[in-house]
Amino acid sequence: DAGITQSPRHKVTETGTPVTLRCHQTENHRYMYWYRQDPGHGLRLIHYSYGVKDTDKGEVSDGYSVSRSKTEDFLLTLESATSSQTSVYFCAISDPTDRGHYNEQFFGPGTRLTVL
Amino acid sequence: AQKVTQAQTEISVVEKEDVTLDCVYETRDTTYYLFWYKQPPSGELVFLIRRNSFDEQNEISGRYSWNFQKSTSSFNFTITASQVVDSAVYFCALRGGGFKTIFGAGTRLFVKA
């Protein structure tokens, strides 16, 4: 299994509070991603990173920010949590193949966030 | 725009039955990648297979097989002789020329003993 951890694994917070989720990898993969999983929507991309300090928005980025200061860590921040951000958050990593083709993603165990 | 449709929300079968999970995709990219992932009740996401758009060979891995047809933009997944341990949510996903992977909504498979 790919070495990906997420912390915390569970969190309950109140509306309006800031929240930071951490993704840590030991695989030295270049690309990292944050997804949220909600019933009926599959996984939706929030933000992704293609290198240290290189990040970009996904399809549901409003209300979220990210930072990547080291290859192994990718942080997701909810500046002011809202109830609509209650979800399961997954981090993923990937690396291109030797031929430059896109590889599959490996996922962390997920973080269940509840915003009251 | 890219899109992945998994029309089957839930499927219920009895153990040892064969079951096919459908996946239809849309993309304008000429080079793209298709994936299947499994999410068992424990919640983790497990990679099953990747298929490149330039490789239409079908794939068989034990009881699992995948049928990729560009003509119908489909990448269907068949489980032969299903087992209770196959009970999970299965996601089909598509990545085109960029970094973004688009996931279908998933198909929940129940295999009853």
Tab-separated table of C-alpha atoms in Angstrom:
chain	number	residue	atom	x	y	z
A	1	ASP	CA	0.000	0.000	0.000
A	2	ALA	CA	1.105	3.543	-0.746
A	3	GLY	CA	2.293	5.405	2.313
A	4	ILE	CA	-0.379	8.034	2.759
A	5	THR	CA	-1.740	9.218	6.057
A	6	GLN	CA	-4.354	11.781	6.880
A	7	SER	CA	-4.887	13.615	10.112
A	8	PRO	CA	-7.129	13.932	11.906
A	9	ARG	CA	-9.244	10.936	10.902
A	10	HIS	CA	-12.348	12.389	12.506
A	11	LYS	CA	-13.220	15.912	13.474
A	12	VAL	CA	-16.287	17.682	14.742
A	13	THR	CA	-16.234	21.446	14.664
A	14	GLU	CA	-18.574	24.385	14.791
A	15	THR	CA	-19.641	26.706	12.012
A	16	GLY	CA	-17.267	29.585	11.540
A	17	THR	CA	-14.164	27.931	12.964
A	18	PRO	CA	-11.041	27.329	10.884
A	19	VAL	CA	-10.065	23.741	10.174
A	20	THR	CA	-6.882	22.299	8.689
A	21	LEU	CA	-6.575	18.774	7.394
A	22	ARG	CA	-3.196	17.259	6.748
A	23	CYS	CA	-2.089	14.746	4.161
A	24	HIS	CA	1.333	13.182	4.482
A	25	GLN	CA	2.992	10.835	1.989
A	26	THR	CA	6.193	8.838	2.091
A	27	GLU	CA	6.199	7.910	-1.607
A	28	ASN	CA	7.821	11.060	-2.955
A	29	HIS	CA	5.012	11.360	-5.509
A	30	ARG	CA	4.837	14.647	-7.337
A	31	TYR	CA	1.089	15.099	-7.521
A	32	MET	CA	-1.252	15.408	-4.581
A	33	TYR	CA	-4.995	15.966	-4.500
A	34	TRP	CA	-7.802	16.738	-2.112
A	35	TYR	CA	-11.266	15.333	-2.788
A	36	ARG	CA	-14.517	15.397	-0.943
A	37	GLN	CA	-16.976	12.526	-1.055
A	38	ASP	CA	-20.674	13.119	-0.657
A	39	PRO	CA	-23.582	10.740	-1.306
A	40	GLY	CA	-24.673	10.799	-4.934
A	41	HIS	CA	-21.647	12.804	-6.075
A	42	GLY	CA	-18.786	10.362	-6.066
A	43	LEU	CA	-15.527	12.143	-5.421
A	44	ARG	CA	-15.106	15.755	-6.372
A	45	LEU	CA	-11.767	17.461	-6.681
A	46	ILE	CA	-11.193	20.417	-4.368
A	47	HIS	CA	-7.576	21.371	-5.086
A	48	TYR	CA	-4.507	19.674	-6.407
A	49	SER	CA	-0.770	20.213	-6.396
A	50	TYR	CA	1.742	19.378	-9.096
A	51	GLY	CA	4.798	20.291	-7.069
A	52	VAL	CA	6.026	22.175	-4.021
A	53	LYS	CA	4.246	25.528	-3.904
A	54	ASP	CA	2.401	24.678	-7.137
A	55	THR	CA	-1.311	24.294	-6.599
A	56	ASP	CA	-4.497	24.827	-8.547
A	57	LYS	CA	-8.236	24.733	-8.072
A	58	GLY	CA	-10.502	21.802	-8.707
A	59	GLU	CA	-14.230	21.770	-9.368
A	60	VAL	CA	-15.386	22.588	-5.809
A	61	SER	CA	-12.693	24.890	-4.461
A	62	ASP	CA	-14.844	27.676	-2.975
A	63	GLY	CA	-14.279	27.969	0.772
A	64	TYR	CA	-11.067	25.932	0.687
A	65	SER	CA	-7.398	26.783	0.435
A	66	VAL	CA	-4.324	24.577	0.263
A	67	SER	CA	-0.622	24.767	0.811
A	68	ARG	CA	2.278	22.556	-0.070
A	69	SER	CA	5.607	23.632	1.374
A	70	LYS	CA	7.188	20.172	1.218
A	71	THR	CA	6.821	17.305	-1.206
A	72	GLU	CA	5.394	15.060	1.476
A	73	ASP	CA	2.750	17.357	2.971
A	74	PHE	CA	-0.401	18.818	1.476
A	75	LEU	CA	-2.654	20.852	3.761
A	76	LEU	CA	-6.312	21.643	3.201
A	77	THR	CA	-7.767	24.585	5.113
A	78	LEU	CA	-11.351	25.570	5.621
A	79	GLU	CA	-11.002	29.200	6.611
A	80	SER	CA	-14.464	29.401	8.152
A	81	ALA	CA	-16.213	26.051	8.188
A	82	THR	CA	-19.847	25.787	7.112
A	83	SER	CA	-22.323	22.945	7.477
A	84	SER	CA	-22.160	22.349	3.710
A	85	GLN	CA	-18.537	21.322	4.188
A	86	THR	CA	-19.545	18.337	6.281
A	87	SER	CA	-18.106	15.507	4.242
A	88	VAL	CA	-15.476	12.814	4.001
A	89	TYR	CA	-12.218	14.209	2.687
A	90	PHE	CA	-9.725	12.077	0.821
A	91	CYS	CA	-6.186	12.883	-0.079
A	92	ALA	CA	-4.621	11.169	-3.086
A	93	ILE	CA	-1.205	10.976	-4.685
A	94	SER	CA	0.030	10.020	-8.113
A	95	ASP	CA	3.088	10.158	-10.290
A	96	PRO	CA	3.496	10.047	-14.058
A	97	THR	CA	4.879	6.918	-15.609
A	98	ASP	CA	8.290	6.818	-17.206
A	99	ARG	CA	6.581	7.513	-20.514
A	100	GLY	CA	4.964	10.632	-19.111
A	101	HIS	CA	1.559	9.020	-18.905
A	102	TYR	CA	-0.738	9.628	-16.017
A	103	ASN	CA	-0.722	7.027	-13.358
A	104	GLU	CA	-3.517	5.919	-11.132
A	105	GLN	CA	-4.107	7.697	-7.855
A	106	PHE	CA	-3.573	6.169	-4.448
A	107	PHE	CA	-5.795	7.365	-1.685
A	108	GLY	CA	-5.381	8.059	1.975
A	109	PRO	CA	-7.796	6.604	4.543
A	110	GLY	CA	-10.031	9.675	4.616
A	111	THR	CA	-11.054	12.265	7.197
A	112	ARG	CA	-14.639	12.494	8.328
A	113	LEU	CA	-15.459	16.118	9.082
A	114	THR	CA	-18.678	17.232	10.720
A	115	VAL	CA	-19.502	20.921	10.926
A	116	LEU	CA	-22.276	21.680	13.391
B	1	ALA	CA	-16.285	18.938	-20.695
B	2	GLN	CA	-15.621	15.533	-19.268
B	3	LYS	CA	-18.239	13.375	-17.683
B	4	VAL	CA	-18.573	9.900	-16.229
B	5	THR	CA	-21.963	8.275	-15.853
B	6	GLN	CA	-22.641	5.238	-13.740
B	7	ALA	CA	-26.332	4.787	-14.292
B	8	GLN	CA	-26.714	1.951	-11.813
B	9	THR	CA	-26.983	3.417	-8.344
B	10	GLU	CA	-27.366	0.088	-6.548
B	11	ILE	CA	-27.211	-3.521	-7.636
B	12	SER	CA	-28.121	-6.506	-5.531
B	13	VAL	CA	-27.125	-10.038	-6.491
B	14	VAL	CA	-26.921	-13.417	-4.859
B	15	GLU	CA	-23.533	-14.969	-4.325
B	16	LYS	CA	-22.086	-16.759	-7.370
B	17	GLU	CA	-24.075	-14.649	-9.803
B	18	ASP	CA	-22.208	-12.676	-12.456
B	19	VAL	CA	-22.689	-8.926	-12.357
B	20	THR	CA	-21.728	-6.109	-14.725
B	21	LEU	CA	-21.228	-2.530	-13.626
B	22	ASP	CA	-21.711	-0.001	-16.390
B	23	CYS	CA	-19.603	3.074	-17.030
B	24	VAL	CA	-20.135	5.542	-19.846
B	25	TYR	CA	-17.813	8.473	-20.325
B	26	GLU	CA	-17.588	11.673	-22.337
B	27	THR	CA	-14.423	13.454	-23.338
B	28	ARG	CA	-13.060	15.446	-26.245
B	29	ASP	CA	-9.499	14.445	-25.517
B	30	THR	CA	-7.947	11.968	-27.915
B	31	THR	CA	-5.723	10.580	-25.196
B	32	TYR	CA	-7.333	9.729	-21.915
B	33	TYR	CA	-7.240	7.240	-19.079
B	34	LEU	CA	-9.994	5.261	-17.445
B	35	PHE	CA	-9.932	3.766	-13.972
B	36	TRP	CA	-11.984	1.629	-11.657
B	37	TYR	CA	-11.775	1.933	-7.884
B	38	LYS	CA	-13.402	-0.094	-5.145
B	39	GLN	CA	-14.607	1.298	-1.829
B	40	PRO	CA	-15.486	-1.487	0.607
B	41	PRO	CA	-17.604	-0.816	3.698
B	42	SER	CA	-14.437	0.025	5.631
B	43	GLY	CA	-14.200	3.189	3.548
B	44	GLU	CA	-10.804	3.098	1.889
B	45	LEU	CA	-10.471	3.541	-1.862
B	46	VAL	CA	-8.676	0.759	-3.676
B	47	PHE	CA	-7.352	1.067	-7.212
B	48	LEU	CA	-8.425	-1.806	-9.462
B	49	ILE	CA	-7.425	-1.028	-13.028
B	50	ARG	CA	-6.225	1.637	-15.438
B	51	ARG	CA	-6.909	1.573	-19.166
B	52	ASN	CA	-5.339	3.953	-21.699
B	53	SER	CA	-7.435	5.214	-24.598
B	54	PHE	CA	-5.018	3.815	-27.134
B	55	ASP	CA	-5.260	0.307	-25.712
B	56	GLU	CA	-8.650	-1.283	-26.304
B	57	GLN	CA	-7.666	-4.731	-25.162
B	58	ASN	CA	-10.000	-6.175	-22.620
B	59	GLU	CA	-8.527	-7.244	-19.332
B	60	ILE	CA	-9.169	-10.189	-17.072
B	61	SER	CA	-7.846	-10.512	-13.567
B	62	GLY	CA	-9.172	-13.529	-11.734
B	63	ARG	CA	-12.919	-13.064	-11.359
B	64	TYR	CA	-12.717	-9.471	-12.604
B	65	SER	CA	-12.873	-8.429	-16.238
B	66	TRP	CA	-13.131	-5.094	-17.995
B	67	ASN	CA	-14.611	-4.368	-21.404
B	68	PHE	CA	-13.392	-1.124	-22.969
B	69	GLN	CA	-15.236	0.004	-26.116
B	70	LYS	CA	-14.328	3.370	-27.594
B	71	SER	CA	-17.136	3.126	-30.137
B	72	THR	CA	-19.710	3.320	-27.352
B	73	SER	CA	-17.552	5.273	-24.874
B	74	SER	CA	-17.984	2.558	-22.301
B	75	PHE	CA	-15.711	0.859	-19.820
B	76	ASN	CA	-17.748	-1.825	-18.126
B	77	PHE	CA	-16.667	-3.994	-15.243
B	78	THR	CA	-17.801	-7.579	-14.752
B	79	ILE	CA	-17.440	-9.690	-11.644
B	80	THR	CA	-17.820	-13.391	-12.311
B	81	ALA	CA	-19.142	-15.678	-9.573
B	82	SER	CA	-19.604	-12.813	-7.152
B	83	GLN	CA	-18.744	-13.212	-3.495
B	84	VAL	CA	-19.900	-11.432	-0.372
B	85	VAL	CA	-16.490	-9.755	-0.139
B	86	ASP	CA	-17.223	-8.027	-3.439
B	87	SER	CA	-19.860	-5.926	-1.697
B	88	ALA	CA	-18.642	-2.358	-2.069
B	89	VAL	CA	-19.140	0.871	-3.928
B	90	TYR	CA	-17.364	0.864	-7.261
B	91	PHE	CA	-16.259	4.052	-8.962
B	92	CYS	CA	-15.377	4.575	-12.580
B	93	ALA	CA	-13.102	7.541	-13.303
B	94	LEU	CA	-11.728	9.433	-16.297
B	95	ARG	CA	-8.652	11.553	-16.726
B	96	GLY	CA	-8.032	13.469	-19.921
B	97	GLY	CA	-5.113	15.666	-20.849
B	98	GLY	CA	-4.888	17.532	-17.561
B	99	PHE	CA	-4.371	16.740	-13.918
B	100	LYS	CA	-8.013	16.357	-13.064
B	101	THR	CA	-9.724	13.025	-12.683
B	102	ILE	CA	-13.506	12.963	-12.934
B	103	PHE	CA	-15.317	10.295	-10.944
B	104	GLY	CA	-18.709	8.805	-11.535
B	105	ALA	CA	-21.230	8.817	-8.724
B	106	GLY	CA	-20.506	5.176	-7.976
B	107	THR	CA	-22.460	1.926	-8.024
B	108	ARG	CA	-23.181	0.221	-4.737
B	109	LEU	CA	-23.021	-3.551	-5.091
B	110	PHE	CA	-24.668	-5.815	-2.539
B	111	VAL	CA	-23.781	-9.489	-2.726
B	112	LYS	CA	-26.007	-11.636	-0.569
B	113	ALA	CA	-25.001	-15.035	0.709
